[in-house]
Each structure stands twice: as C-alpha cells, then as structure tokens.
Amino acid sequence: ELYNDFVKEFQDRMDQVVLLRLVAKITPQLPNLKSRLEFVDKLKELVLRQEQALILAELRKGFHLLEERDIEACNLILQESSKKVDRIREVDPFLYSQLYKLQANYHHARKEYQDFYKNALQFLAYTPEDEITPEEKISFSLEMGLAILFSPKILNFSELLEQRVIQSLQGSQYVWLYNLLEIFNRGDVTQFT
C-alpha cells in the first residue's frame, strides 16, 4: 500500500538509492517469495541508470532468497554484487550496509561463525544505530555473542562489547550472554562458576 499510495507517484523523481531504501521496508510485507522477487524485478527496470541502485535491488533479492533457504542463489548474488561494488569509486554507505548484512546472514545460515561475525561488525560500522530496529539489535547482538563463543578463532571480546548495539542485551532475556561476554573479556574465571 505504501508503494502504490505514495512511492509510485514520486519514484521517477526520487534518488534511486533512497527508493531502494524504501523497497527494503516494503518487500518484506509482500505475501510470498514470488511476489517479492517480481516486485524487485519491476523496480530494477526503473533504476537501470544507477548502478548502486541496481546492486541494492539484487541484494534485496538475495535477502528474500535467503529467507527461503536458497543459499546457493543468494551466494551467486553476493559474489556478483561484491565484484560490482569493488569497481565503484564512491560507494553509498547504505549499499555497504546492505552488502555486509546479507553476507552476515548468508554466513550465519551456513553456520560459518567467524565470517558471520566479521561481516556483522562491518554491517554495524556502515549502519547508523537509529536505522536498526530494537528487535534487530537484540537479534544481531545475540547471534554475534554466540558466534564469538562458538568460533575458536575469535578471541577479542572487547571488540564486540565496544559496539553500542550489544547494550540491547542488558535489558532483555539475554542479559546472561552480555554478562558472560564481560566475564570472558575481563578474564575473570572466578565469576564463571
């Protein structure tokens, strides 16, 4: 409804990256994968003149494919999108944000905790905190906290604890994870028992 009632009227005059920011909010409300992918494909025809908007549209498809557990199709989109982003001189931070978020989600789906964690940190670096919903803050914090515990190669707990988003665990049912991360960060084994 938002698209048909408001965005459609202005889409030709809008900055195309801004249009894809709105699409990121609109497409999850569509009823199924087919309608989401068709919607994104229609929009791709409108943003042909702007490479970053085209990449954002492809990434949006990747998010929806990953939701449906089509990990291989998502991987192909990530590979192609990453190559295209590497060739762009000035990349919009929102494009980086979405690329790293999809990469994080992809690695999470594959249970590749170290790669998930690395990309989740990049997502947070390129995403203003006020653009992350409270639910997403808790979800990302939980998954990043668990990833740091599951991965034998991630040993820097302070890096995660320095992220403002991790504070969201303190007021949630996952406060135990925040406390555990602090204990490991301090190296205080006596608190662990």
XYZ file of C-alpha atoms in Angstrom:
193
model
C 0.000 0.000 0.000
C 2.806 2.430 0.859
C 4.323 1.859 -2.550
C 1.070 2.192 -4.504
C -0.280 5.103 -2.456
C 2.850 7.198 -2.140
C 6.138 5.970 -3.596
C 4.840 5.116 -7.072
C 3.855 8.736 -7.652
C 7.376 10.026 -6.897
C 9.614 7.125 -7.937
C 10.793 8.732 -11.181
C 11.954 11.864 -9.350
C 13.426 10.137 -6.282
C 17.081 9.397 -5.709
C 17.280 5.769 -6.720
C 19.244 4.660 -3.664
C 16.572 6.281 -1.473
C 13.951 4.397 -3.471
C 15.733 1.124 -2.714
C 15.860 2.062 0.994
C 12.061 2.202 0.869
C 11.924 -1.069 -1.038
C 13.855 -2.687 1.821
C 10.945 -1.737 4.087
C 8.173 -2.605 1.617
C 9.116 -6.008 0.188
C 9.035 -7.994 3.450
C 5.341 -7.076 3.693
C 4.516 -8.808 0.413
C 2.830 -12.181 0.890
C 5.323 -14.597 -0.698
C 8.709 -15.022 -2.339
C 7.346 -14.873 -5.873
C 5.623 -11.519 -5.316
C 8.725 -10.127 -3.581
C 11.031 -11.131 -6.415
C 8.617 -9.844 -9.069
C 8.352 -6.514 -7.253
C 12.143 -6.155 -7.092
C 12.492 -7.106 -10.781
C 9.972 -4.402 -11.759
C 11.918 -1.852 -9.763
C 15.187 -2.906 -11.391
C 13.753 -1.706 -14.700
C 13.227 1.739 -13.146
C 16.726 2.046 -11.717
C 18.734 0.909 -14.734
C 20.582 4.215 -14.904
C 22.018 3.948 -11.398
C 24.465 1.094 -10.767
C 24.332 1.254 -6.967
C 20.536 1.089 -7.002
C 20.702 -1.947 -9.298
C 23.081 -3.657 -6.891
C 20.765 -2.820 -3.978
C 17.871 -4.376 -5.890
C 19.907 -7.546 -6.416
C 20.848 -7.621 -2.738
C 17.165 -7.285 -1.839
C 16.513 -10.377 -3.957
C 19.331 -12.092 -2.085
C 17.680 -11.342 1.271
C 14.419 -12.876 0.080
C 16.102 -15.925 -1.416
C 17.988 -16.493 1.817
C 14.732 -16.258 3.791
C 13.514 -19.135 1.648
C 16.769 -21.044 2.359
C 18.025 -20.782 -1.238
C 21.592 -20.372 -0.049
C 23.232 -21.066 -3.403
C 21.200 -18.444 -5.283
C 21.987 -15.959 -2.525
C 25.688 -16.786 -2.805
C 25.656 -16.069 -6.544
C 24.067 -12.685 -5.908
C 26.648 -11.935 -3.213
C 29.557 -12.855 -5.469
C 28.337 -10.727 -8.373
C 27.345 -7.810 -6.143
C 30.689 -7.819 -4.344
C 32.556 -7.653 -7.670
C 30.406 -4.733 -8.816
C 30.825 -2.851 -5.542
C 34.616 -3.295 -5.733
C 34.612 -1.443 -9.079
C 32.686 1.587 -7.796
C 34.748 4.576 -6.738
C 32.362 6.196 -4.216
C 30.020 3.687 -2.614
C 26.934 4.841 -0.734
C 27.194 3.690 2.909
C 23.700 2.138 2.630
C 24.979 -0.149 -0.130
C 27.871 -1.274 2.063
C 25.456 -1.725 4.953
C 23.163 -3.982 2.959
C 26.018 -5.928 1.357
C 27.579 -6.711 4.737
C 24.215 -7.505 6.290
C 23.414 -10.020 3.552
C 26.911 -11.505 3.796
C 26.481 -11.829 7.564
C 23.094 -13.500 7.164
C 24.472 -15.815 4.479
C 27.374 -16.952 6.689
C 25.030 -17.325 9.646
C 22.795 -19.617 7.581
C 25.872 -21.709 6.742
C 26.965 -21.728 10.415
C 30.242 -20.025 9.477
C 30.523 -18.102 12.713
C 33.800 -16.296 12.144
C 32.683 -14.945 8.738
C 29.262 -14.074 10.146
C 30.867 -12.130 12.976
C 33.289 -10.266 10.687
C 30.504 -9.206 8.303
C 28.135 -8.333 11.146
C 30.768 -5.944 12.513
C 31.049 -4.350 9.074
C 27.262 -4.056 8.870
C 27.267 -2.218 12.189
C 30.103 0.047 11.030
C 28.109 1.205 7.982
C 24.676 1.348 9.589
C 23.535 4.215 11.785
C 22.235 2.798 15.047
C 18.870 4.524 14.647
C 18.288 2.568 11.431
C 18.408 -0.749 13.282
C 15.153 -1.797 14.922
C 15.202 -2.776 18.617
C 14.352 -6.362 17.645
C 17.172 -6.440 15.113
C 19.617 -5.038 17.682
C 18.804 -7.857 20.079
C 18.889 -10.475 17.334
C 22.232 -9.313 15.924
C 23.722 -8.950 19.412
C 22.577 -12.430 20.382
C 23.905 -14.013 17.197
C 27.203 -12.109 17.384
C 27.628 -13.055 21.035
C 27.007 -16.709 20.275
C 29.298 -16.564 17.229
C 32.153 -15.247 19.341
C 31.625 -18.136 21.768
C 31.307 -20.808 19.031
C 34.255 -19.718 16.905
C 37.641 -20.884 18.155
C 39.327 -18.134 16.114
C 37.550 -15.096 17.582
C 39.286 -14.147 20.782
C 38.605 -10.405 21.039
C 35.566 -9.975 23.269
C 36.188 -6.255 23.798
C 35.599 -5.547 20.101
C 32.037 -6.781 20.459
C 31.468 -5.180 23.842
C 32.507 -1.803 22.376
C 29.558 -1.945 19.961
C 26.670 0.136 21.271
C 24.176 -2.336 19.844
C 25.353 -5.050 22.264
C 23.910 -2.964 25.105
C 20.468 -4.080 23.900
C 21.111 -7.441 25.565
C 21.205 -5.831 29.002
C 17.500 -5.133 29.092
C 16.489 -8.416 27.516
C 16.141 -12.072 28.396
C 19.700 -12.484 27.041
C 21.399 -10.415 29.735
C 23.181 -13.633 30.738
C 25.060 -13.558 27.413
C 26.158 -9.962 27.934
C 27.380 -10.840 31.433
C 29.218 -13.911 30.124
C 30.946 -11.853 27.422
C 32.059 -9.334 30.041
C 33.418 -12.125 32.249
C 35.415 -13.581 29.335
C 36.612 -10.130 28.358
C 37.938 -9.482 31.862
C 39.372 -12.985 32.081
C 37.725 -13.372 35.466
C 37.409 -17.131 35.769
C 36.104 -16.901 39.333
C 32.938 -15.186 38.037
C 32.365 -18.005 35.563
C 31.390 -20.560 38.215
